[in-house]
Coordinates of C-alpha atoms and ligand atoms in Angstrom, one line a residue:
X6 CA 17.6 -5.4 28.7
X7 CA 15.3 -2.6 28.0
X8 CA 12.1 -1.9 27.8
X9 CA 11.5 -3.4 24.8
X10 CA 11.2 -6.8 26.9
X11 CA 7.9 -6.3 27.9
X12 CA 6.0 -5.1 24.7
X13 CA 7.9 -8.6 23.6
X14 CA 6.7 -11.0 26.1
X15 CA 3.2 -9.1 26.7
X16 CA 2.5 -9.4 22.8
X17 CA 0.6 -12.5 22.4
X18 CA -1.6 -11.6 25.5
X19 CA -2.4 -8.0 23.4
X20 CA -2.7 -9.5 20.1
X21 CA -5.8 -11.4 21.6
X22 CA -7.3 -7.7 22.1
X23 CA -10.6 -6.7 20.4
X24 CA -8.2 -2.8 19.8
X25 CA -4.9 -5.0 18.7
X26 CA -7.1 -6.2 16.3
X27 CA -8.9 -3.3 14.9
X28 CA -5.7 -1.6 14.9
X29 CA -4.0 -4.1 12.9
X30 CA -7.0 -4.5 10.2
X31 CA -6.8 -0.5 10.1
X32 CA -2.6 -1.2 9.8
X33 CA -2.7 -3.7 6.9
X34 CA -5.4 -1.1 5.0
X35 CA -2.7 1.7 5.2
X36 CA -0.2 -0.3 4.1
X37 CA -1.8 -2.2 1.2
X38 CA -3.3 1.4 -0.1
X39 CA -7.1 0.6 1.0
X40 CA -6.6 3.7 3.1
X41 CA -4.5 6.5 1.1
X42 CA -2.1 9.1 2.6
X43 CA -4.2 12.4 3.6
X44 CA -7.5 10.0 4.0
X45 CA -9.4 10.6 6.6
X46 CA -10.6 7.8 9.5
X47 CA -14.3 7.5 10.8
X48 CA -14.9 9.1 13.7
X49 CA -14.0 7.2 16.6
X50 CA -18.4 7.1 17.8
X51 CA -19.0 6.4 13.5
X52 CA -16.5 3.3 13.9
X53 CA -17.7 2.4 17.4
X54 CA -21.3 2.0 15.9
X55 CA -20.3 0.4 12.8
X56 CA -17.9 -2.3 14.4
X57 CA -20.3 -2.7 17.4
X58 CA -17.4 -2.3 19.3
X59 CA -16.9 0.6 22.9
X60 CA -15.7 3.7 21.9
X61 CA -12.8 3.1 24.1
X62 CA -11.4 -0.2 22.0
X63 CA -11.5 2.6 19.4
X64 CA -9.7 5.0 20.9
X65 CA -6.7 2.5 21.6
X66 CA -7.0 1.5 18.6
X67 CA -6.0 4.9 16.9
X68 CA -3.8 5.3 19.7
X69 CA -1.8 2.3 19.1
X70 CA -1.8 3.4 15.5
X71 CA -0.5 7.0 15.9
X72 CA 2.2 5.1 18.2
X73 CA 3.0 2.9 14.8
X74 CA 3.3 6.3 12.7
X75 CA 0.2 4.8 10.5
X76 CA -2.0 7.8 11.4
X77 CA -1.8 11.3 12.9
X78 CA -4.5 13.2 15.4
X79 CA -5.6 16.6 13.6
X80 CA -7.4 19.2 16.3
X81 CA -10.6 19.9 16.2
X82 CA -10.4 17.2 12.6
X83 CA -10.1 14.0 13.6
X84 CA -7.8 11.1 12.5
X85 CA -5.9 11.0 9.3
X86 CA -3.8 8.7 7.2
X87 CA 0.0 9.9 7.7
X88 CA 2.6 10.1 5.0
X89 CA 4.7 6.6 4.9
X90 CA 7.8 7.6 4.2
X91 CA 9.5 6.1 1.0
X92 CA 13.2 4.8 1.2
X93 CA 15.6 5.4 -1.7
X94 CA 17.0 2.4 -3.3
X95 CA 20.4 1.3 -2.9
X96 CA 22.7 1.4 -5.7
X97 CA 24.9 -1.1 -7.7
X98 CA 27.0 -2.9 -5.4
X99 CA 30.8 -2.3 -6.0
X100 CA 32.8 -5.0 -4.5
X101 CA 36.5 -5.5 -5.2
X102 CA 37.3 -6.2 -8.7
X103 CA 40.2 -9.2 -7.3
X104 CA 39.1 -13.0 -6.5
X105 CA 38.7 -13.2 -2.6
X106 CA 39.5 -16.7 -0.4
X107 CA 36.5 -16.8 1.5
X108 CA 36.9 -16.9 5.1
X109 CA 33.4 -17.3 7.1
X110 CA 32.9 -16.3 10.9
X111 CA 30.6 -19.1 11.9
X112 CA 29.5 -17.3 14.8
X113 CA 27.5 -14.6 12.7
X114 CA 25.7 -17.2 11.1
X115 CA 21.8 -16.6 12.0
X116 CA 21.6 -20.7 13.3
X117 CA 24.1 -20.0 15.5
X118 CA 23.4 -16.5 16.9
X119 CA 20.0 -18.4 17.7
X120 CA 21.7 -21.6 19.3
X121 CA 24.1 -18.5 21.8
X122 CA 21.8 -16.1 22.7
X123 CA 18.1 -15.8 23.8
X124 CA 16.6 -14.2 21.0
X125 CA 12.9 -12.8 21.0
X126 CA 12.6 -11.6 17.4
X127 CA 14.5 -13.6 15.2
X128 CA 14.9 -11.0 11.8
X129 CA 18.2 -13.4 11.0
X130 CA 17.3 -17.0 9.8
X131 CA 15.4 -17.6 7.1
X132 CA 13.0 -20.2 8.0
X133 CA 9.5 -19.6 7.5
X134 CA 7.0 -19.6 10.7
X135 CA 5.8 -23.8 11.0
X136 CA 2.7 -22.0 10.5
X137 CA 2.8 -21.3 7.3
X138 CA 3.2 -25.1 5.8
X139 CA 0.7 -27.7 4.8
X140 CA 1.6 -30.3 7.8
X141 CA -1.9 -32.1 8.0
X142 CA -2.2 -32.6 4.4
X143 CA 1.8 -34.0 4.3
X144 CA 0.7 -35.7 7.1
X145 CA -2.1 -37.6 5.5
X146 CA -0.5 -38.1 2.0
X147 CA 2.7 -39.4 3.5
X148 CA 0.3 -41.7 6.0
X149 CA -1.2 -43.2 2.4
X150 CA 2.2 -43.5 0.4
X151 CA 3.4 -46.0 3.3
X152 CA 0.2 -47.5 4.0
X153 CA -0.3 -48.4 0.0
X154 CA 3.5 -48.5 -0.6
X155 CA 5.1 -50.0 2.3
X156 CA 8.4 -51.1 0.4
X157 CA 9.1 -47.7 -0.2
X158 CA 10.6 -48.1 3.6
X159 CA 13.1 -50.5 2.8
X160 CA 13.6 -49.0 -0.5
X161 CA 16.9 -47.2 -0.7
X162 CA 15.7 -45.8 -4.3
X163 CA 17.4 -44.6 -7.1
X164 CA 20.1 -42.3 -7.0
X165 CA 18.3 -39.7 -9.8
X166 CA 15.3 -39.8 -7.2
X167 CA 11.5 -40.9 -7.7
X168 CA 10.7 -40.9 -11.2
X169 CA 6.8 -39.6 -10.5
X170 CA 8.2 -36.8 -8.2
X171 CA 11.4 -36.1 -11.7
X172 CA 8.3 -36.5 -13.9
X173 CA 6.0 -33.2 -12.0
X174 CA 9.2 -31.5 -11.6
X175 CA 9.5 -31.9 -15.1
X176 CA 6.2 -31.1 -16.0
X177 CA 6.2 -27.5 -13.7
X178 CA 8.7 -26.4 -16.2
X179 CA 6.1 -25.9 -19.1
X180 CA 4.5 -23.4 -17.1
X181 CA 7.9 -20.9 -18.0
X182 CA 8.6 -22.6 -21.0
X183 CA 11.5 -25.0 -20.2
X184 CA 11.4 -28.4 -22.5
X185 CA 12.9 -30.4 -19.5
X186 CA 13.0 -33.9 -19.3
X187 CA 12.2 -36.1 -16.4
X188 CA 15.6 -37.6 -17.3
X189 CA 17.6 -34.7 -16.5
X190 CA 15.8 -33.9 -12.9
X191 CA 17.9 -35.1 -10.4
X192 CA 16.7 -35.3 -6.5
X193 CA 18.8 -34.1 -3.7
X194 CA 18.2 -33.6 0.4
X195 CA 18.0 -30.0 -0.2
X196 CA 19.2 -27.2 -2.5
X197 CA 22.4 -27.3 -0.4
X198 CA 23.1 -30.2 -1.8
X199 CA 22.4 -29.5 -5.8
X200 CA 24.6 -26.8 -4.7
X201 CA 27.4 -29.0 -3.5
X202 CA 27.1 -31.2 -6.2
X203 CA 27.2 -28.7 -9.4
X204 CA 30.4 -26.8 -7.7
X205 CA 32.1 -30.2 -7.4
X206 CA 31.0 -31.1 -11.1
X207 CA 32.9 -28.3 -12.7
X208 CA 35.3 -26.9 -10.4
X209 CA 38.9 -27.9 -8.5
X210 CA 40.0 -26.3 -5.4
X211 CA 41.4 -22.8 -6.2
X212 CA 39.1 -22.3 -8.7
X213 CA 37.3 -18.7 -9.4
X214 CA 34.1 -18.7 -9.0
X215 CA 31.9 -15.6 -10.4
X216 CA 29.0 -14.1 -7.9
X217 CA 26.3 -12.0 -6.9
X218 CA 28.2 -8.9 -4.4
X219 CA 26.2 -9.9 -1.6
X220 CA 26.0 -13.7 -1.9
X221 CA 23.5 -16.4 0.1
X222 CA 26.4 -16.8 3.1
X223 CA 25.6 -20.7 2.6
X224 CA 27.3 -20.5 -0.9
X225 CA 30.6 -19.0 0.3
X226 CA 30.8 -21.7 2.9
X227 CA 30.7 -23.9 0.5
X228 CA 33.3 -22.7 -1.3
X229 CA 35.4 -21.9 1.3
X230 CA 34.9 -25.7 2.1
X231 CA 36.2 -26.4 -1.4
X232 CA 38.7 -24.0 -1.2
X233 CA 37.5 -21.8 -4.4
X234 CA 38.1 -18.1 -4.8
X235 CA 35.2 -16.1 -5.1
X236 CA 34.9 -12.8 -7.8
X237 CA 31.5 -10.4 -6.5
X238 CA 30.0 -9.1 -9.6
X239 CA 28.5 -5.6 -9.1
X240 CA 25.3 -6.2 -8.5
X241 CA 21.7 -3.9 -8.6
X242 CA 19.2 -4.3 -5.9
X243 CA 16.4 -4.3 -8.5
X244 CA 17.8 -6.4 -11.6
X245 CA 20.6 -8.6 -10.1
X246 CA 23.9 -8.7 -11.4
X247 CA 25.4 -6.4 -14.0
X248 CA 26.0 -8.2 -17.2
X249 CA 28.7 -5.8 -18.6
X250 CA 30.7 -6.6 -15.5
X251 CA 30.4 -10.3 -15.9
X252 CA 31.2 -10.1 -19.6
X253 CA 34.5 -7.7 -18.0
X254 CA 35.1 -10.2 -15.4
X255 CA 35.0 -13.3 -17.7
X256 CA 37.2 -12.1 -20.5
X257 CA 40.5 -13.4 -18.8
X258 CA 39.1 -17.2 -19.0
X259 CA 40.2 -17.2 -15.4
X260 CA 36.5 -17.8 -14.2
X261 CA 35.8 -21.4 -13.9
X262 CA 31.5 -21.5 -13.1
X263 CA 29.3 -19.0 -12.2
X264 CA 26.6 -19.1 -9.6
X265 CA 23.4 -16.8 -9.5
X266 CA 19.7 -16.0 -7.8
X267 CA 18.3 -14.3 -10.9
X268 CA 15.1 -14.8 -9.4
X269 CA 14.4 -12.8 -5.7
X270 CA 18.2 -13.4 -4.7
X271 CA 18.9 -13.7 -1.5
X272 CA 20.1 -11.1 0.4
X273 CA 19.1 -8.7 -2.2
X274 CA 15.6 -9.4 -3.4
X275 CA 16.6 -8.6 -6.7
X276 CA 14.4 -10.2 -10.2
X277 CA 16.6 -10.0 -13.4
X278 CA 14.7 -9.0 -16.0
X279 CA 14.1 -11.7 -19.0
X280 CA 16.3 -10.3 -21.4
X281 CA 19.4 -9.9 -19.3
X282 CA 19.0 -14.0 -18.4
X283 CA 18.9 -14.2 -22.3
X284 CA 21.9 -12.2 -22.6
X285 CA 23.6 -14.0 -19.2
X286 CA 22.8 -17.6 -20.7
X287 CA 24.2 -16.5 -23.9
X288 CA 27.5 -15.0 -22.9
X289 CA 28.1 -17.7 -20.4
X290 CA 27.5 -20.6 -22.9
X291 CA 29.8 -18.7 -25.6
X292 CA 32.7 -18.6 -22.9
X293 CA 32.1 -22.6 -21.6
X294 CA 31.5 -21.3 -18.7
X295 CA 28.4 -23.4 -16.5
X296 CA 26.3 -21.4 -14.9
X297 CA 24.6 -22.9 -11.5
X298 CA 21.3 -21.3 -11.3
X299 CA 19.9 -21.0 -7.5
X300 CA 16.5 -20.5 -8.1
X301 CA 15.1 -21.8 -5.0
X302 CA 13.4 -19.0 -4.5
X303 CA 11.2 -18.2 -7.6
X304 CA 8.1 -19.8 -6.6
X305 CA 8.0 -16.8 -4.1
X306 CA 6.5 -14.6 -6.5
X307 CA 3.4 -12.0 -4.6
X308 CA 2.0 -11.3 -7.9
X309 CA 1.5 -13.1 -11.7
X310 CA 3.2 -16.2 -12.6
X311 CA 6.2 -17.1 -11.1
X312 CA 9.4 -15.8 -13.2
X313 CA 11.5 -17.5 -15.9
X314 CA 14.3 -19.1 -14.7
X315 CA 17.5 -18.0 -16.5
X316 CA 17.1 -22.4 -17.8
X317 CA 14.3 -21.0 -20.2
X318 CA 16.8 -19.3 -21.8
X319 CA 19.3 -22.2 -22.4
X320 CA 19.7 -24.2 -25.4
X321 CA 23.2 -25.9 -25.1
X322 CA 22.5 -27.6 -21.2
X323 CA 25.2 -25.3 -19.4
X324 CA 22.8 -24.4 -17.1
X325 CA 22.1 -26.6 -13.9
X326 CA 19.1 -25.2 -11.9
X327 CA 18.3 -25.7 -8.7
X328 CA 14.8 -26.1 -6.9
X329 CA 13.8 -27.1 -3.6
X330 CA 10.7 -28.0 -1.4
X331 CA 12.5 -27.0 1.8
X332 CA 11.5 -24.1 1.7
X333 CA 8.2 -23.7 0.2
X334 CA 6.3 -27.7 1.3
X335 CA 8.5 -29.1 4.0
X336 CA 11.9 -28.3 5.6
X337 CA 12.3 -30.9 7.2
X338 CA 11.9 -33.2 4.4
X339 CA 15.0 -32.1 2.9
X340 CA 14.2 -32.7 -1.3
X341 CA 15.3 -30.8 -3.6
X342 CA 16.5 -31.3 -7.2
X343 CA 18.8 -30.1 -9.7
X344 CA 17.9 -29.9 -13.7
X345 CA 21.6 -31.9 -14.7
X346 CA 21.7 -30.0 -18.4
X347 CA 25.2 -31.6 -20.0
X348 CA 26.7 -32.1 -16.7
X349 CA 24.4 -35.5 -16.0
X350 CA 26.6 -38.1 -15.6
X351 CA 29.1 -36.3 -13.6
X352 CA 26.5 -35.1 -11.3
X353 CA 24.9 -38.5 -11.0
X354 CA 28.0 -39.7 -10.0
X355 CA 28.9 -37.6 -7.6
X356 CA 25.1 -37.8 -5.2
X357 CA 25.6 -41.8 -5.4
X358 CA 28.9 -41.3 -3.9
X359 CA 27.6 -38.3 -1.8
X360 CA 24.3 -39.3 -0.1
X361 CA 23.3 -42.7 -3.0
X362 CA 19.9 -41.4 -2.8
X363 CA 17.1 -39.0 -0.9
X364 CA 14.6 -40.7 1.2
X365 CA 11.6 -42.5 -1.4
X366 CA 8.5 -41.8 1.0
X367 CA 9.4 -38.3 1.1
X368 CA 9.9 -38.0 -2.5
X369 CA 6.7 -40.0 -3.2
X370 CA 4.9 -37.7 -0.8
X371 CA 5.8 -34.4 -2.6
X372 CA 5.0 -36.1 -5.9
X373 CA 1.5 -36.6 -4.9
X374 CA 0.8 -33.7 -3.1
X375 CA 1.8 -32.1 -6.5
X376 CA -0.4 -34.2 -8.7
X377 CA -3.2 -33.6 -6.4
X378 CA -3.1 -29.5 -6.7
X379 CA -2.3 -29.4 -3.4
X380 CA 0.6 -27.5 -3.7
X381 CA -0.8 -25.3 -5.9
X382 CA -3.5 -24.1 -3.9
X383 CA -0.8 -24.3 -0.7
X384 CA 1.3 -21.6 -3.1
X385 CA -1.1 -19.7 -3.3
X386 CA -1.8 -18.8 0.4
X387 CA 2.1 -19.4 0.8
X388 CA 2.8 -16.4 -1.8
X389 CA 0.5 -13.8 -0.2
X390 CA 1.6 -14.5 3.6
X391 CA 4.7 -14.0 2.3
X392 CA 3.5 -10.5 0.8
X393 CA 1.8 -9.5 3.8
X394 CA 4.8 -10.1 5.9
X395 CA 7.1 -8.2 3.7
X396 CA 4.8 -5.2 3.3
X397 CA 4.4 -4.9 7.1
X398 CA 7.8 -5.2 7.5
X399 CA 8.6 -2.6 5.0
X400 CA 6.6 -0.2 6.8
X401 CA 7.9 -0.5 10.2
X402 CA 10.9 -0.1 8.5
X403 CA 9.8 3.1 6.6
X404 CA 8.4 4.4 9.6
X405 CA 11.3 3.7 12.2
X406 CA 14.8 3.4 10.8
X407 CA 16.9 6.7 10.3
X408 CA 15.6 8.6 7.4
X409 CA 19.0 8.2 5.1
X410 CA 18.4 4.4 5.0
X411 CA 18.2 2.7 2.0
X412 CA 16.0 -0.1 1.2
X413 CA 14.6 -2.7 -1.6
X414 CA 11.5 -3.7 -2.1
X415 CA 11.4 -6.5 -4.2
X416 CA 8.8 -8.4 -5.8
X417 CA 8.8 -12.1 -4.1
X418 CA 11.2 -13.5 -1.4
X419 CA 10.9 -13.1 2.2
X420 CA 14.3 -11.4 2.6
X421 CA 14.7 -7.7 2.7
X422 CA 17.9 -5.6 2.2
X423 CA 18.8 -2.6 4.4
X424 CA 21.7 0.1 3.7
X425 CA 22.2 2.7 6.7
X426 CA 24.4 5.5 6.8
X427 CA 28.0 4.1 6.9
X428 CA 28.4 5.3 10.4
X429 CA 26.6 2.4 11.7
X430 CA 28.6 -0.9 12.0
X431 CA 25.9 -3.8 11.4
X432 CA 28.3 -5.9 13.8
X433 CA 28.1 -3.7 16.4
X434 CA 24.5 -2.8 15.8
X435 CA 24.0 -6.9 15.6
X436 CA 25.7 -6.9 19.5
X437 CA 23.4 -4.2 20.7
X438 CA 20.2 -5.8 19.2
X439 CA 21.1 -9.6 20.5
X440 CA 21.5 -8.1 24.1
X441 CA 17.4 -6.5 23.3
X442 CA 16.9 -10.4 22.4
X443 CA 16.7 -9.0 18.6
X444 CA 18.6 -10.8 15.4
X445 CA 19.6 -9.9 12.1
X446 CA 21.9 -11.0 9.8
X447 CA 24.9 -8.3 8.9
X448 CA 26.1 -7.5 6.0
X449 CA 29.9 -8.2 5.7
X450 CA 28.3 -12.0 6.1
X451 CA 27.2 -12.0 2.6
X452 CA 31.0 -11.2 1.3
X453 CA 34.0 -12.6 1.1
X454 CA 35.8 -9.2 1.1
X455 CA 33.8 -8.4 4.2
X456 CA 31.9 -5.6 2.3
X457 CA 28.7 -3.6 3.8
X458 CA 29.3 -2.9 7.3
X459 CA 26.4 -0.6 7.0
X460 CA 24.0 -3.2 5.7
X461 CA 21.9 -5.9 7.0
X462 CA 19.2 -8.6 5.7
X463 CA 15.9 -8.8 7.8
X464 CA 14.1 -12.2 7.3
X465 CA 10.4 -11.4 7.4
X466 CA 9.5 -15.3 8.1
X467 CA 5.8 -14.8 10.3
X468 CA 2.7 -13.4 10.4
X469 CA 3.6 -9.4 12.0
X470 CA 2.8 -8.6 14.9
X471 CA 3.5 -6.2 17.5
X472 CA 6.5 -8.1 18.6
X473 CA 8.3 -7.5 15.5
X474 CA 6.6 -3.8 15.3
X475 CA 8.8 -3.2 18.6
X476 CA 11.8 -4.7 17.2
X477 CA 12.4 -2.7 13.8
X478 CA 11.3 0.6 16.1
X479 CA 14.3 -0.7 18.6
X480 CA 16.6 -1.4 15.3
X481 CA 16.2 2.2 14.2
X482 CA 16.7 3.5 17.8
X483 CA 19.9 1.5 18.1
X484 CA 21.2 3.2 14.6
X485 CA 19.8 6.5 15.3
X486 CA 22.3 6.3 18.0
X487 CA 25.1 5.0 16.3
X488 CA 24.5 7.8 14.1
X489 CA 23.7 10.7 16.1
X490 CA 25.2 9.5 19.0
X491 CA 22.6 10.0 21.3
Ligands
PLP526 C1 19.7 -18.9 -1.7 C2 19.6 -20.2 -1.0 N1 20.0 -21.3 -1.7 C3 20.0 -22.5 -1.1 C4 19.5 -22.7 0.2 C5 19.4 -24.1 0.8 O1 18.3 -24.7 0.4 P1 17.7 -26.0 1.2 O2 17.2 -25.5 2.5 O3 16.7 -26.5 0.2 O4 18.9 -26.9 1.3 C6 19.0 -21.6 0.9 C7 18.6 -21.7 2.3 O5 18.4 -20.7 3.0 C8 19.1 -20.3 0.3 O6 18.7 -19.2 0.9

């Protein structure tokens, strides 16, 4: 252990801190661009007087902030705004141009490295803090669903799902221009499900399967449980995968289905931009090939409306996408849904003989809480924590990882991609951080070829703190080393 142990378990005690707290109002300034580079800080007897707070709080609270690399001490000057450094982006994946089996270690999976080791700061699973979700209101809507509806219990309901909850599903779609129809929302307990269900609809073991290069890990367990092959698609950081290397990689008729995040993928972060979904769509439903949209994640926007999904853009049904309250309501009630497109029937078929049917109060619930604008307004606060937790991160990031990393900043999402300099191992790194009680997730996790050794995804899933401060400034000690070997 080192000393990062303490800062860890004395954080929560700090936070409380009249300075923790003036230094962290002053730290979110910086890094939203309230304060600009170069700007200088009140004195510290100006800021004492205005916050009504002892010039000592002050002075810790700069200190603590020089320590974070938000501001530097000027003699004889004063206090100023330092330079945050800026990463360069990292460039269009090239994975190998061959199919891959896909072959998983299950012991680098993030749920896993947190059941083995005693982990402090947890950058690897991507589960948003319990804070961040609307439990009392759930609470009470799910307490009036069963009180009003108490058949709903004994109610194994419909294999399509609730037709109120199909119905606002279906509805949500007008906001990005989709036409669809309650008819074609099918629920499912999760979006690991819909994702089951649409491989099994239109592949057979052996199958090719055309990717993102890296790929959500939980997709190429699936189809290493189905025994597909997978083929990573270069892909761009900033606007997803490369459409003249799909149309390449498609040409043969070897590819069988396609499966993307065109909205904030996950690890990337990347947004395709609206014409290349037009162009995606169209060359996908030109070569029969369906494309499985994963777009759990496009409610996730920080700023506008949330994205099109590359469904907008489809006029023939080839394209199932996939949606999911897990991650954004209620993880633990499991619902997502699938929009079915020509592939109805088979998928219908397939969740009544996979699970019959997802639990009615839950999908009653989440119907409600839609109807009522709860979720809206929930989305809201949801979409900006989210923001602030990625900006933070960024920062730390920007501030204490080696200065030839790369890294993405992308425009929703919680997840954040990291290159380093291809000395560093991420699985070594990973070894070295879980004995500081710190987790990530490596790269060679999201590939079936084993790709990006020097990569990693950090999950930025709570409010930041000084915990977390420590742990990125511990991450870029560890690689420092790796790298200069001291
Ligand atoms: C890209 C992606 N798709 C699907 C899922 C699974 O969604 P759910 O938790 O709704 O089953 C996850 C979960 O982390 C994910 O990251």
């Amino acid at each position: 252990m080192t000393d990062l142990a303490s800062p860890i378990t004395d954080s929560s005690r700090k936070t409380c801190t009249l300075y923790y707290q003036l230094a962290e109002e002053l730290a979110q300034a910086i890094s939203s661009g309230v304060l600009q580079t170069g700007e200088k800080l009140p004195s510290i007897r100006k800021l004492s007087s205005q916050r009504q707070v002892s010039l000592t709080t002050v002075m810790e609270a700069y200190r603590e902030l020089e320590d974070r690399g938000y501001i530097e001490a000027r003699p004889q000057s004063g206090f100023y705004v330092r330079a945050q450094r800026g990463f360069a982006m990292p460039e269009l994946t090239q994975p190998p141009q061959k199919p891959s089996e896909v072959v998983i270690d299950p012991l680098l999976q993030p749920a896993e490295l947190a059941r083995l080791h005693d982990i402090k700061v947890d950058f690897g699973l991507a589960i948003l803090s319990p804070k961040l979700y609307p439990n009392a209101q759930l609470q009470r809507i799910l307490a009036q669903v069963t009180r009003h509806e108490p058949e709903l219990i004994s109610d194994y309901g419909k294999p399509q799902g609730d037709l109120e909850l199909r119905r606002q599903i279906a509805r949500r779609s007008l906001a990005w221009g989709g036409h669809v129809d309650a008819e074609e929302v099918l629920i499912t307990h999760g979006g690991m499900e819909a994702l089951n269900l649409c491989l099994r609809a239109v592949t057979q073991p052996g199958d090719i399967v055309a990717l993102e290069s890296p790929a959500y890990f939980g997709l190429l367990q699936i189809l290493e449980s189905f025994r597909l092959k997978a083929l990573e698609i270069p892909t761009h950081p900033q606007t997803g995968i490369s459409i003249e290397a799909l149309e390449l990689a498609t040409r043969s008729g070897d590819v069988k289905a396609c499966v993307l995040l065109p909205n904030f993928s996950n690890p990337l972060g990347s947004l395709m931009p609206d014409d290349n979904k037009r162009r995606l769509v169209e060359l996908l439903a030109e070569r029969n090939i369906p494309l499985i949209e994963d777009d759990i994640y496009g409610e996730f926007c920080y700023h506008g409306d949330r994205p099109r999904p590359a469904k907008a853009f489809d006029r023939n049904g080839n394209v199932m996408q996939i949606g999911s309250f897990t991650k954004v309501v209620a993880p633990s009630f499991r619902v997502g849904w699938v929009t079915t497109g020509r592939f109805q029937s088979k998928l219908e078929d397939l969740k009544f003989i996979n699970t019959y049917s997802t639990s009615p109060p839950l999908q009653r619930a989440i119907a409600k809480f839609l109807e009522s604008g709860g979720y809206d307004h929930h989305l809201r606060r949801l979409r900006k924590a989210c923001a602030d937790q990625v900006t933070s991160a960024v920062s730390a990031i920007q501030r204490f990882f080696p200065s030839d990393s790369r890294l993405h900043v992308p425009q929703g999402g919680y997840v954040l991609w990291v290159e380093l300099n291809t000395a560093v191992d991420t699985l070594q790194l990973l070894q070295r951080a879980l004995a500081d009680g710190i987790s990530f997730t490596p790269g060679p996790l999201f590939s079936p070829s084993h790709s990006y050794r020097n990569c990693l995804r950090i999950c930025c899933v709570e409010p930041w703190t000084m915990r977390h401060e420590r742990a990125i400034q511990r991450l870029g000690q560890l690689a420092s080393e790796m790298i200069y070997g001291c």
